[in-house]
mmCIF file of N, CA and C in Angstrom:
data_model
loop_
_atom_site.group_PDB
_atom_site.id
_atom_site.type_symbol
_atom_site.label_atom_id
_atom_site.label_comp_id
_atom_site.label_asym_id
_atom_site.label_seq_id
_atom_site.Cartn_x
_atom_site.Cartn_y
_atom_site.Cartn_z
ATOM 1 N N MET A 9 -12.638 4.806 -36.667
ATOM 2 C CA MET A 9 -11.790 5.893 -37.105
ATOM 3 C C MET A 9 -11.460 5.714 -38.585
ATOM 4 N N SER A 10 -11.477 6.798 -39.284
ATOM 5 C CA SER A 10 -11.104 6.756 -40.686
ATOM 6 C C SER A 10 -9.801 7.510 -40.877
ATOM 7 N N VAL A 11 -9.128 7.222 -41.961
ATOM 8 C CA VAL A 11 -7.836 7.837 -42.233
ATOM 9 C C VAL A 11 -8.029 8.936 -43.271
ATOM 10 N N ASN A 12 -7.495 10.133 -42.980
ATOM 11 C CA ASN A 12 -7.617 11.233 -43.934
ATOM 12 C C ASN A 12 -6.464 11.210 -44.932
ATOM 13 N N MET A 13 -6.339 12.240 -45.771
ATOM 14 C CA MET A 13 -5.327 12.252 -46.838
ATOM 15 C C MET A 13 -3.899 12.269 -46.310
ATOM 16 N N CYS A 14 -3.690 12.841 -45.148
ATOM 17 C CA CYS A 14 -2.337 12.928 -44.592
ATOM 18 C C CYS A 14 -1.913 11.640 -43.908
ATOM 19 N N GLY A 15 -2.793 10.660 -43.811
ATOM 20 C CA GLY A 15 -2.455 9.405 -43.167
ATOM 21 C C GLY A 15 -2.780 9.402 -41.685
ATOM 22 N N LYS A 16 -3.335 10.490 -41.163
ATOM 23 C CA LYS A 16 -3.689 10.566 -39.751
ATOM 24 C C LYS A 16 -5.129 10.101 -39.579
ATOM 25 N N LYS A 17 -5.418 9.596 -38.389
ATOM 26 C CA LYS A 17 -6.772 9.152 -38.101
ATOM 27 C C LYS A 17 -7.650 10.364 -37.839
ATOM 28 N N ALA A 18 -8.813 10.395 -38.487
ATOM 29 C CA ALA A 18 -9.747 11.503 -38.324
ATOM 30 C C ALA A 18 -10.920 11.054 -37.461
ATOM 31 N N ASN A 19 -11.354 11.914 -36.569
ATOM 32 C CA ASN A 19 -12.500 11.612 -35.722
ATOM 33 C C ASN A 19 -13.779 11.947 -36.461
ATOM 34 N N VAL A 20 -14.575 10.945 -36.737
ATOM 35 C CA VAL A 20 -15.866 11.140 -37.374
ATOM 36 C C VAL A 20 -16.926 10.895 -36.305
ATOM 37 N N VAL A 21 -17.786 11.869 -36.100
ATOM 38 C CA VAL A 21 -18.797 11.755 -35.066
ATOM 39 C C VAL A 21 -19.789 10.653 -35.438
ATOM 40 N N GLY A 22 -19.960 9.689 -34.543
ATOM 41 C CA GLY A 22 -20.931 8.625 -34.760
ATOM 42 C C GLY A 22 -20.501 7.542 -35.710
ATOM 43 N N SER A 23 -19.201 7.442 -36.012
ATOM 44 C CA SER A 23 -18.778 6.441 -37.001
ATOM 45 C C SER A 23 -19.047 5.021 -36.515
ATOM 46 N N ASP A 24 -18.897 4.787 -35.213
ATOM 47 C CA ASP A 24 -19.177 3.454 -34.679
ATOM 48 C C ASP A 24 -20.661 3.118 -34.840
ATOM 49 N N GLY A 25 -21.510 4.089 -34.594
ATOM 50 C CA GLY A 25 -22.948 3.878 -34.765
ATOM 51 C C GLY A 25 -23.314 3.600 -36.205
ATOM 52 N N PHE A 26 -22.686 4.330 -37.140
ATOM 53 C CA PHE A 26 -22.955 4.094 -38.559
ATOM 54 C C PHE A 26 -22.492 2.702 -38.973
ATOM 55 N N HIS A 27 -21.354 2.257 -38.425
ATOM 56 C CA HIS A 27 -20.868 0.906 -38.739
ATOM 57 C C HIS A 27 -21.841 -0.153 -38.222
ATOM 58 N N ARG A 28 -22.364 0.035 -37.017
ATOM 59 C CA ARG A 28 -23.316 -0.930 -36.464
ATOM 60 C C ARG A 28 -24.613 -0.942 -37.263
ATOM 61 N N MET A 29 -25.102 0.254 -37.633
ATOM 62 C CA MET A 29 -26.335 0.330 -38.419
ATOM 63 C C MET A 29 -26.149 -0.320 -39.788
ATOM 64 N N ASN A 30 -24.987 -0.117 -40.406
ATOM 65 C CA ASN A 30 -24.690 -0.720 -41.703
ATOM 66 C C ASN A 30 -24.648 -2.249 -41.584
ATOM 67 N N PHE A 31 -23.997 -2.739 -40.521
ATOM 68 C CA PHE A 31 -23.918 -4.184 -40.321
ATOM 69 C C PHE A 31 -25.312 -4.780 -40.133
ATOM 70 N N LEU A 32 -26.151 -4.123 -39.318
ATOM 71 C CA LEU A 32 -27.503 -4.639 -39.085
ATOM 72 C C LEU A 32 -28.344 -4.614 -40.364
ATOM 73 N N TYR A 33 -28.167 -3.595 -41.184
ATOM 74 C CA TYR A 33 -28.901 -3.530 -42.450
ATOM 75 C C TYR A 33 -28.476 -4.677 -43.366
ATOM 76 N N GLN A 34 -27.169 -4.921 -43.462
ATOM 77 C CA GLN A 34 -26.676 -6.018 -44.294
ATOM 78 C C GLN A 34 -27.148 -7.364 -43.753
ATOM 79 N N ALA A 35 -27.156 -7.515 -42.429
ATOM 80 C CA ALA A 35 -27.640 -8.760 -41.821
ATOM 81 C C ALA A 35 -29.128 -8.955 -42.114
ATOM 82 N N SER A 36 -29.880 -7.863 -42.107
ATOM 83 C CA SER A 36 -31.303 -7.936 -42.407
ATOM 84 C C SER A 36 -31.540 -8.396 -43.840
ATOM 85 N N VAL A 37 -30.744 -7.883 -44.771
ATOM 86 C CA VAL A 37 -30.864 -8.285 -46.179
ATOM 87 C C VAL A 37 -30.519 -9.762 -46.343
ATOM 88 N N VAL A 38 -29.435 -10.196 -45.715
ATOM 89 C CA VAL A 38 -29.004 -11.592 -45.844
ATOM 90 C C VAL A 38 -30.041 -12.539 -45.243
ATOM 91 N N MET A 39 -30.556 -12.200 -44.053
ATOM 92 C CA MET A 39 -31.521 -13.082 -43.408
ATOM 93 C C MET A 39 -32.850 -13.132 -44.159
ATOM 94 N N LEU A 40 -33.246 -12.010 -44.750
ATOM 95 C CA LEU A 40 -34.496 -12.012 -45.512
ATOM 96 C C LEU A 40 -34.360 -12.833 -46.791
ATOM 97 N N ASN A 41 -33.171 -12.816 -47.398
ATOM 98 C CA ASN A 41 -32.945 -13.642 -48.595
ATOM 99 C C ASN A 41 -32.779 -15.115 -48.232
ATOM 100 N N ALA A 42 -32.166 -15.402 -47.065
ATOM 101 C CA ALA A 42 -31.950 -16.785 -46.657
ATOM 102 C C ALA A 42 -33.232 -17.431 -46.141
ATOM 103 N N LEU A 43 -34.011 -16.662 -45.372
ATOM 104 C CA LEU A 43 -35.256 -17.175 -44.792
ATOM 105 C C LEU A 43 -36.426 -16.280 -45.183
ATOM 106 N N PRO A 44 -36.908 -16.373 -46.419
ATOM 107 C CA PRO A 44 -37.990 -15.481 -46.839
ATOM 108 C C PRO A 44 -39.312 -15.750 -46.123
ATOM 109 N N THR A 45 -39.446 -16.930 -45.498
ATOM 110 C CA THR A 45 -40.685 -17.237 -44.781
ATOM 111 C C THR A 45 -40.705 -16.650 -43.376
ATOM 112 N N CYS A 46 -39.595 -16.076 -42.915
ATOM 113 C CA CYS A 46 -39.506 -15.531 -41.557
ATOM 114 C C CYS A 46 -39.048 -14.073 -41.609
ATOM 115 N N PRO A 47 -39.909 -13.143 -42.028
ATOM 116 C CA PRO A 47 -39.499 -11.739 -42.113
ATOM 117 C C PRO A 47 -39.422 -11.045 -40.753
ATOM 118 N N SER A 48 -39.847 -11.722 -39.684
ATOM 119 C CA SER A 48 -39.795 -11.097 -38.360
ATOM 120 C C SER A 48 -38.354 -10.865 -37.913
ATOM 121 N N LEU A 49 -37.413 -11.672 -38.391
ATOM 122 C CA LEU A 49 -36.006 -11.462 -38.063
ATOM 123 C C LEU A 49 -35.488 -10.182 -38.712
ATOM 124 N N SER A 50 -35.886 -9.949 -39.948
ATOM 125 C CA SER A 50 -35.530 -8.705 -40.624
ATOM 126 C C SER A 50 -36.160 -7.510 -39.915
ATOM 127 N N SER A 51 -37.368 -7.685 -39.433
ATOM 128 C CA SER A 51 -38.053 -6.629 -38.687
ATOM 129 C C SER A 51 -37.322 -6.323 -37.388
ATOM 130 N N PHE A 52 -36.806 -7.341 -36.724
ATOM 131 C CA PHE A 52 -36.037 -7.159 -35.487
ATOM 132 C C PHE A 52 -34.777 -6.341 -35.748
ATOM 133 N N TYR A 53 -34.056 -6.673 -36.821
ATOM 134 C CA TYR A 53 -32.856 -5.913 -37.169
ATOM 135 C C TYR A 53 -33.201 -4.463 -37.533
ATOM 136 N N GLY A 54 -34.307 -4.274 -38.249
ATOM 137 C CA GLY A 54 -34.736 -2.931 -38.605
ATOM 138 C C GLY A 54 -35.079 -2.092 -37.382
ATOM 139 N N THR A 55 -35.729 -2.707 -36.395
ATOM 140 C CA THR A 55 -36.043 -2.008 -35.146
ATOM 141 C C THR A 55 -34.767 -1.606 -34.426
ATOM 142 N N ASN A 56 -33.758 -2.480 -34.436
ATOM 143 C CA ASN A 56 -32.476 -2.145 -33.809
ATOM 144 C C ASN A 56 -31.782 -0.999 -34.539
ATOM 145 N N ILE A 57 -31.863 -0.966 -35.861
ATOM 146 C CA ILE A 57 -31.261 0.124 -36.639
ATOM 147 C C ILE A 57 -31.876 1.452 -36.237
ATOM 148 N N VAL A 58 -33.195 1.491 -36.147
ATOM 149 C CA VAL A 58 -33.886 2.738 -35.799
ATOM 150 C C VAL A 58 -33.563 3.154 -34.373
ATOM 151 N N SER A 59 -33.499 2.202 -33.441
ATOM 152 C CA SER A 59 -33.214 2.553 -32.050
ATOM 153 C C SER A 59 -31.783 3.059 -31.882
ATOM 154 N N ILE A 60 -30.830 2.480 -32.609
ATOM 155 C CA ILE A 60 -29.445 2.976 -32.551
ATOM 156 C C ILE A 60 -29.382 4.393 -33.101
ATOM 157 N N GLY A 61 -30.079 4.635 -34.198
ATOM 158 C CA GLY A 61 -30.105 5.977 -34.777
ATOM 159 C C GLY A 61 -30.701 7.002 -33.833
ATOM 160 N N LYS A 62 -31.739 6.614 -33.100
ATOM 161 C CA LYS A 62 -32.357 7.539 -32.149
ATOM 162 C C LYS A 62 -31.457 7.799 -30.949
ATOM 163 N N LYS A 63 -30.843 6.755 -30.418
ATOM 164 C CA LYS A 63 -29.994 6.908 -29.234
ATOM 165 C C LYS A 63 -28.776 7.773 -29.527
ATOM 166 N N LEU A 64 -28.165 7.566 -30.690
ATOM 167 C CA LEU A 64 -26.948 8.301 -31.033
ATOM 168 C C LEU A 64 -27.226 9.555 -31.863
ATOM 169 N N GLN A 65 -28.497 9.828 -32.141
ATOM 170 C CA GLN A 65 -28.933 10.975 -32.928
ATOM 171 C C GLN A 65 -28.247 11.014 -34.292
ATOM 172 N N LEU A 66 -28.344 9.893 -35.005
ATOM 173 C CA LEU A 66 -27.768 9.762 -36.338
ATOM 174 C C LEU A 66 -28.891 9.659 -37.350
ATOM 175 N N LYS A 67 -28.693 10.280 -38.509
ATOM 176 C CA LYS A 67 -29.682 10.199 -39.573
ATOM 177 C C LYS A 67 -29.389 9.001 -40.455
ATOM 178 N N LEU A 68 -30.438 8.255 -40.741
ATOM 179 C CA LEU A 68 -30.323 7.142 -41.674
ATOM 180 C C LEU A 68 -30.405 7.696 -43.085
ATOM 181 N N ASP A 69 -29.589 7.191 -43.977
ATOM 182 C CA ASP A 69 -29.579 7.659 -45.355
ATOM 183 C C ASP A 69 -30.959 7.471 -45.986
ATOM 184 N N PRO A 70 -31.455 8.461 -46.742
ATOM 185 C CA PRO A 70 -32.792 8.343 -47.338
ATOM 186 C C PRO A 70 -32.964 7.126 -48.242
ATOM 187 N N SER A 71 -31.911 6.709 -48.924
ATOM 188 C CA SER A 71 -32.039 5.539 -49.785
ATOM 189 C C SER A 71 -32.274 4.272 -48.953
ATOM 190 N N LEU A 72 -31.722 4.206 -47.744
ATOM 191 C CA LEU A 72 -31.984 3.075 -46.862
ATOM 192 C C LEU A 72 -33.342 3.218 -46.192
ATOM 193 N N LYS A 73 -33.693 4.440 -45.831
ATOM 194 C CA LYS A 73 -34.960 4.687 -45.160
ATOM 195 C C LYS A 73 -36.140 4.340 -46.060
ATOM 196 N N ARG A 74 -35.982 4.539 -47.358
ATOM 197 C CA ARG A 74 -37.058 4.229 -48.307
ATOM 198 C C ARG A 74 -37.276 2.736 -48.473
ATOM 199 N N THR A 75 -36.303 1.923 -48.075
ATOM 200 C CA THR A 75 -36.446 0.475 -48.227
ATOM 201 C C THR A 75 -36.968 -0.194 -46.964
ATOM 202 N N MET A 76 -37.281 0.600 -45.918
ATOM 203 C CA MET A 76 -37.780 0.034 -44.669
ATOM 204 C C MET A 76 -39.223 0.471 -44.422
ATOM 205 N N CYS A 77 -40.025 -0.435 -43.890
ATOM 206 C CA CYS A 77 -41.410 -0.125 -43.562
ATOM 207 C C CYS A 77 -41.444 0.780 -42.332
ATOM 208 N N LYS A 78 -42.332 1.771 -42.347
ATOM 209 C CA LYS A 78 -42.456 2.672 -41.208
ATOM 210 C C LYS A 78 -43.124 2.000 -40.018
ATOM 211 N N GLY A 79 -43.946 0.995 -40.268
ATOM 212 C CA GLY A 79 -44.679 0.346 -39.190
ATOM 213 C C GLY A 79 -43.884 -0.738 -38.493
ATOM 214 N N CYS A 80 -43.509 -1.777 -39.234
ATOM 215 C CA CYS A 80 -42.863 -2.940 -38.616
ATOM 216 C C CYS A 80 -41.351 -2.982 -38.840
ATOM 217 N N LYS A 81 -40.797 -2.044 -39.593
ATOM 218 C CA LYS A 81 -39.355 -1.899 -39.844
ATOM 219 C C LYS A 81 -38.744 -3.052 -40.641
ATOM 220 N N VAL A 82 -39.554 -3.803 -41.369
ATOM 221 C CA VAL A 82 -39.024 -4.869 -42.215
ATOM 222 C C VAL A 82 -38.538 -4.250 -43.529
ATOM 223 N N LEU A 83 -37.596 -4.908 -44.189
ATOM 224 C CA LEU A 83 -37.139 -4.434 -45.492
ATOM 225 C C LEU A 83 -38.242 -4.643 -46.522
ATOM 226 N N LEU A 84 -38.465 -3.633 -47.346
ATOM 227 C CA LEU A 84 -39.499 -3.724 -48.367
ATOM 228 C C LEU A 84 -38.885 -4.211 -49.672
ATOM 229 N N ILE A 85 -39.157 -5.451 -50.003
ATOM 230 C CA ILE A 85 -38.680 -6.048 -51.249
ATOM 231 C C ILE A 85 -39.910 -6.412 -52.065
ATOM 232 N N PRO A 86 -40.047 -5.841 -53.273
ATOM 233 C CA PRO A 86 -41.242 -6.106 -54.076
ATOM 234 C C PRO A 86 -41.433 -7.599 -54.332
ATOM 235 N N GLY A 87 -42.633 -8.063 -54.063
ATOM 236 C CA GLY A 87 -42.955 -9.466 -54.277
ATOM 237 C C GLY A 87 -42.759 -10.328 -53.043
ATOM 238 N N LYS A 88 -41.793 -9.992 -52.178
ATOM 239 C CA LYS A 88 -41.547 -10.779 -50.973
ATOM 240 C C LYS A 88 -42.249 -10.170 -49.764
ATOM 241 N N THR A 89 -41.952 -8.919 -49.479
ATOM 242 C CA THR A 89 -42.526 -8.281 -48.299
ATOM 243 C C THR A 89 -43.326 -7.037 -48.644
ATOM 244 N N ALA A 90 -43.379 -6.664 -49.914
ATOM 245 C CA ALA A 90 -44.100 -5.448 -50.294
ATOM 246 C C ALA A 90 -44.808 -5.633 -51.624
ATOM 247 N N GLU A 91 -45.848 -4.845 -51.784
ATOM 248 C CA GLU A 91 -46.601 -4.799 -53.028
ATOM 249 C C GLU A 91 -46.457 -3.382 -53.579
ATOM 250 N N VAL A 92 -46.010 -3.243 -54.813
ATOM 251 C CA VAL A 92 -45.763 -1.930 -55.405
ATOM 252 C C VAL A 92 -46.753 -1.693 -56.538
ATOM 253 N N SER A 93 -47.344 -0.499 -56.527
ATOM 254 C CA SER A 93 -48.252 -0.131 -57.609
ATOM 255 C C SER A 93 -48.076 1.348 -57.924
ATOM 256 N N ILE A 94 -48.529 1.746 -59.095
ATOM 257 C CA ILE A 94 -48.446 3.146 -59.507
ATOM 258 C C ILE A 94 -49.864 3.635 -59.760
ATOM 259 N N GLN A 95 -50.197 4.749 -59.090
ATOM 260 C CA GLN A 95 -51.530 5.329 -59.249
ATOM 261 C C GLN A 95 -51.483 6.419 -60.295
ATOM 262 N N LYS A 96 -52.622 6.641 -60.918
ATOM 263 C CA LYS A 96 -52.744 7.685 -61.929
ATOM 264 C C LYS A 96 -52.660 9.063 -61.278
ATOM 265 N N PRO A 97 -52.301 10.067 -62.065
ATOM 266 C CA PRO A 97 -52.278 11.429 -61.521
ATOM 267 C C PRO A 97 -53.671 11.868 -61.105
ATOM 268 N N MET A 98 -53.714 12.603 -60.021
ATOM 269 C CA MET A 98 -54.986 13.112 -59.528
ATOM 270 C C MET A 98 -55.066 14.604 -59.809
ATOM 271 N N THR A 99 -56.268 15.128 -59.945
ATOM 272 C CA THR A 99 -56.461 16.564 -60.073
ATOM 273 C C THR A 99 -57.091 17.065 -58.787
ATOM 274 N N SER A 100 -56.756 18.291 -58.416
ATOM 275 C CA SER A 100 -57.309 18.836 -57.187
ATOM 276 C C SER A 100 -58.803 19.086 -57.349
ATOM 277 N N LYS A 101 -59.543 19.050 -56.254
ATOM 278 C CA LYS A 101 -60.993 19.180 -56.312
ATOM 279 C C LYS A 101 -61.445 20.632 -56.305
ATOM 280 N N LYS A 102 -60.544 21.545 -56.001
ATOM 281 C CA LYS A 102 -60.914 22.953 -56.015
ATOM 282 C C LYS A 102 -60.963 23.431 -57.456
ATOM 283 N N LYS A 103 -61.985 24.175 -57.789
ATOM 284 C CA LYS A 103 -62.161 24.617 -59.168
ATOM 285 C C LYS A 103 -61.171 25.697 -59.556
ATOM 286 N N LYS A 104 -60.709 26.489 -58.572
ATOM 287 C CA LYS A 104 -59.787 27.572 -58.888
ATOM 288 C C LYS A 104 -58.441 27.035 -59.361
ATOM 289 N N ARG A 105 -58.017 25.990 -58.693
ATOM 290 C CA ARG A 105 -56.721 25.422 -59.050
ATOM 291 C C ARG A 105 -56.928 24.061 -59.711
ATOM 292 N N GLN A 106 -56.550 23.943 -60.920
ATOM 293 C CA GLN A 106 -56.629 22.663 -61.617
ATOM 294 C C GLN A 106 -55.217 22.119 -61.806
ATOM 295 N N LYS A 107 -54.486 22.039 -60.698
ATOM 296 C CA LYS A 107 -53.114 21.544 -60.759
ATOM 297 C C LYS A 107 -53.130 20.027 -60.913
ATOM 298 N N LYS A 108 -52.363 19.543 -61.843
ATOM 299 C CA LYS A 108 -52.289 18.111 -62.080
ATOM 300 C C LYS A 108 -51.052 17.571 -61.374
ATOM 301 N N TYR A 109 -51.260 16.606 -60.518
ATOM 302 C CA TYR A 109 -50.159 16.023 -59.774
ATOM 303 C C TYR A 109 -49.483 14.930 -60.598
ATOM 304 N N ASN A 110 -48.258 14.607 -60.209
ATOM 305 C CA ASN A 110 -47.521 13.538 -60.874
ATOM 306 C C ASN A 110 -48.056 12.180 -60.427
ATOM 307 N N LYS A 111 -47.604 11.145 -61.097
ATOM 308 C CA LYS A 111 -47.982 9.791 -60.707
ATOM 309 C C LYS A 111 -47.423 9.490 -59.315
ATOM 310 N N ILE A 112 -48.094 8.594 -58.610
ATOM 311 C CA ILE A 112 -47.693 8.241 -57.247
ATOM 312 C C ILE A 112 -47.334 6.763 -57.203
ATOM 313 N N GLN A 113 -46.165 6.472 -56.646
ATOM 314 C CA GLN A 113 -45.746 5.090 -56.446
ATOM 315 C C GLN A 113 -46.166 4.685 -55.036
ATOM 316 N N VAL A 114 -46.935 3.601 -54.914
ATOM 317 C CA VAL A 114 -47.481 3.165 -53.637
ATOM 318 C C VAL A 114 -46.809 1.855 -53.230
ATOM 319 N N TRP A 115 -46.175 1.856 -52.042
ATOM 320 C CA TRP A 115 -45.560 0.664 -51.480
ATOM 321 C C TRP A 115 -46.427 0.211 -50.315
ATOM 322 N N LYS A 116 -46.904 -1.039 -50.344
ATOM 323 C CA LYS A 116 -47.729 -1.569 -49.267
ATOM 324 C C LYS A 116 -47.027 -2.763 -48.641
ATOM 325 N N CYS A 117 -46.777 -2.664 -47.337
ATOM 326 C CA CYS A 117 -46.133 -3.747 -46.604
ATOM 327 C C CYS A 117 -47.108 -4.905 -46.471
ATOM 328 N N LEU A 118 -46.651 -6.119 -46.742
ATOM 329 C CA LEU A 118 -47.513 -7.291 -46.665
ATOM 330 C C LEU A 118 -47.637 -7.822 -45.244
ATOM 331 N N LEU A 119 -46.795 -7.334 -44.314
ATOM 332 C CA LEU A 119 -46.877 -7.790 -42.932
ATOM 333 C C LEU A 119 -47.840 -6.952 -42.099
ATOM 334 N N CYS A 120 -47.652 -5.624 -42.129
ATOM 335 C CA CYS A 120 -48.459 -4.753 -41.268
ATOM 336 C C CYS A 120 -49.448 -3.900 -42.057
ATOM 337 N N GLN A 121 -49.482 -4.032 -43.372
ATOM 338 C CA GLN A 121 -50.383 -3.299 -44.263
ATOM 339 C C GLN A 121 -50.129 -1.785 -44.257
ATOM 340 N N CYS A 122 -48.956 -1.354 -43.815
ATOM 341 C CA CYS A 122 -48.589 0.061 -43.825
ATOM 342 C C CYS A 122 -48.318 0.487 -45.270
ATOM 343 N N VAL A 123 -48.704 1.727 -45.612
ATOM 344 C CA VAL A 123 -48.588 2.217 -46.975
ATOM 345 C C VAL A 123 -47.641 3.414 -47.012
ATOM 346 N N LYS A 124 -46.728 3.423 -47.992
ATOM 347 C CA LYS A 124 -45.834 4.556 -48.233
ATOM 348 C C LYS A 124 -46.079 5.053 -49.653
ATOM 349 N N ASN A 125 -46.236 6.371 -49.805
ATOM 350 C CA ASN A 125 -46.480 6.969 -51.117
ATOM 351 C C ASN A 125 -45.295 7.838 -51.509
ATOM 352 N N TYR A 126 -44.879 7.743 -52.751
ATOM 353 C CA TYR A 126 -43.813 8.574 -53.296
ATOM 354 C C TYR A 126 -44.296 9.210 -54.587
ATOM 355 N N ILE A 127 -44.172 10.533 -54.682
ATOM 356 C CA ILE A 127 -44.531 11.223 -55.910
ATOM 357 C C ILE A 127 -43.397 11.031 -56.901
ATOM 358 N N LEU A 128 -43.735 10.599 -58.094
ATOM 359 C CA LEU A 128 -42.723 10.333 -59.115
ATOM 360 C C LEU A 128 -42.481 11.594 -59.943
ATOM 361 N N LYS A 129 -41.288 12.149 -59.806
ATOM 362 C CA LYS A 129 -40.885 13.293 -60.604
ATOM 363 C C LYS A 129 -39.631 12.904 -61.358
ATOM 364 N N SER A 130 -39.573 13.275 -62.623
ATOM 365 C CA SER A 130 -38.419 12.878 -63.431
ATOM 366 C C SER A 130 -37.159 13.638 -63.043
ATOM 367 N N ASP A 131 -37.291 14.868 -62.551
ATOM 368 C CA ASP A 131 -36.116 15.681 -62.236
ATOM 369 C C ASP A 131 -35.815 15.730 -60.739
ATOM 370 N N TYR A 132 -36.426 14.855 -59.925
ATOM 371 C CA TYR A 132 -36.241 14.888 -58.481
ATOM 372 C C TYR A 132 -34.929 14.230 -58.089
ATOM 373 N N VAL A 133 -34.189 14.874 -57.166
ATOM 374 C CA VAL A 133 -32.927 14.345 -56.653
ATOM 375 C C VAL A 133 -32.994 14.389 -55.131
ATOM 376 N N LEU A 134 -32.631 13.292 -54.467
ATOM 377 C CA LEU A 134 -32.602 13.268 -53.009
ATOM 378 C C LEU A 134 -31.598 14.277 -52.485
ATOM 379 N N TRP A 135 -31.832 14.771 -51.257
ATOM 380 C CA TRP A 135 -30.934 15.781 -50.699
ATOM 381 C C TRP A 135 -29.534 15.214 -50.491
ATOM 382 N N SER A 136 -29.433 13.928 -50.243
ATOM 383 C CA SER A 136 -28.111 13.336 -50.011
ATOM 384 C C SER A 136 -27.340 13.136 -51.323
ATOM 385 N N GLU A 137 -28.030 13.239 -52.462
ATOM 386 C CA GLU A 137 -27.381 13.040 -53.753
ATOM 387 C C GLU A 137 -27.117 14.342 -54.495
ATOM 388 N N HIS A 138 -27.414 15.486 -53.853
ATOM 389 C CA HIS A 138 -27.125 16.767 -54.498
ATOM 390 C C HIS A 138 -25.619 16.945 -54.626
ATOM 391 N N PRO A 139 -25.152 17.498 -55.736
ATOM 392 C CA PRO A 139 -23.715 17.736 -55.879
ATOM 393 C C PRO A 139 -23.248 18.812 -54.899
ATOM 394 N N VAL A 140 -22.059 18.629 -54.366
ATOM 395 C CA VAL A 140 -21.496 19.580 -53.406
ATOM 396 C C VAL A 140 -20.938 20.761 -54.201
ATOM 397 N N PRO A 141 -21.386 21.986 -53.851
ATOM 398 C CA PRO A 141 -20.851 23.154 -54.595
ATOM 399 C C PRO A 141 -19.395 23.381 -54.246
ATOM 400 N N SER A 142 -18.587 23.549 -55.261
ATOM 401 C CA SER A 142 -17.151 23.773 -55.034
ATOM 402 C C SER A 142 -16.900 25.280 -54.883
ATOM 403 N N THR A 143 -16.020 25.593 -53.931
ATOM 404 C CA THR A 143 -15.685 27.005 -53.704
ATOM 405 C C THR A 143 -14.260 27.291 -54.040
#
């Protein structure tokens, strides 16, 4: 339960689930830093985070979701559990459209070899970071 401006407790849907997911994410970070040779423990915590989110129908924040592997659910830390590279822009193969794409950031998990691609745009903002319109 969280406290609102009037000092009363406000009911937030899924707050207990969010607290558990946050704790497991922090535990995953601590264990991966403490035992870098055993990333399977971090993967176990990541699997629990995803299963809690599915059971309680809660969305994981995109900034946290981007740091987890889609395959084995381990935290992606460059140099420890992931390899990061940037690919050159590609051009489409159709002659009618010569659209030039932006650079692509490629994250490759060193455990399961799963690959995540992100298009790099200078003006891109995540949906969770959009400013709330005031009325």
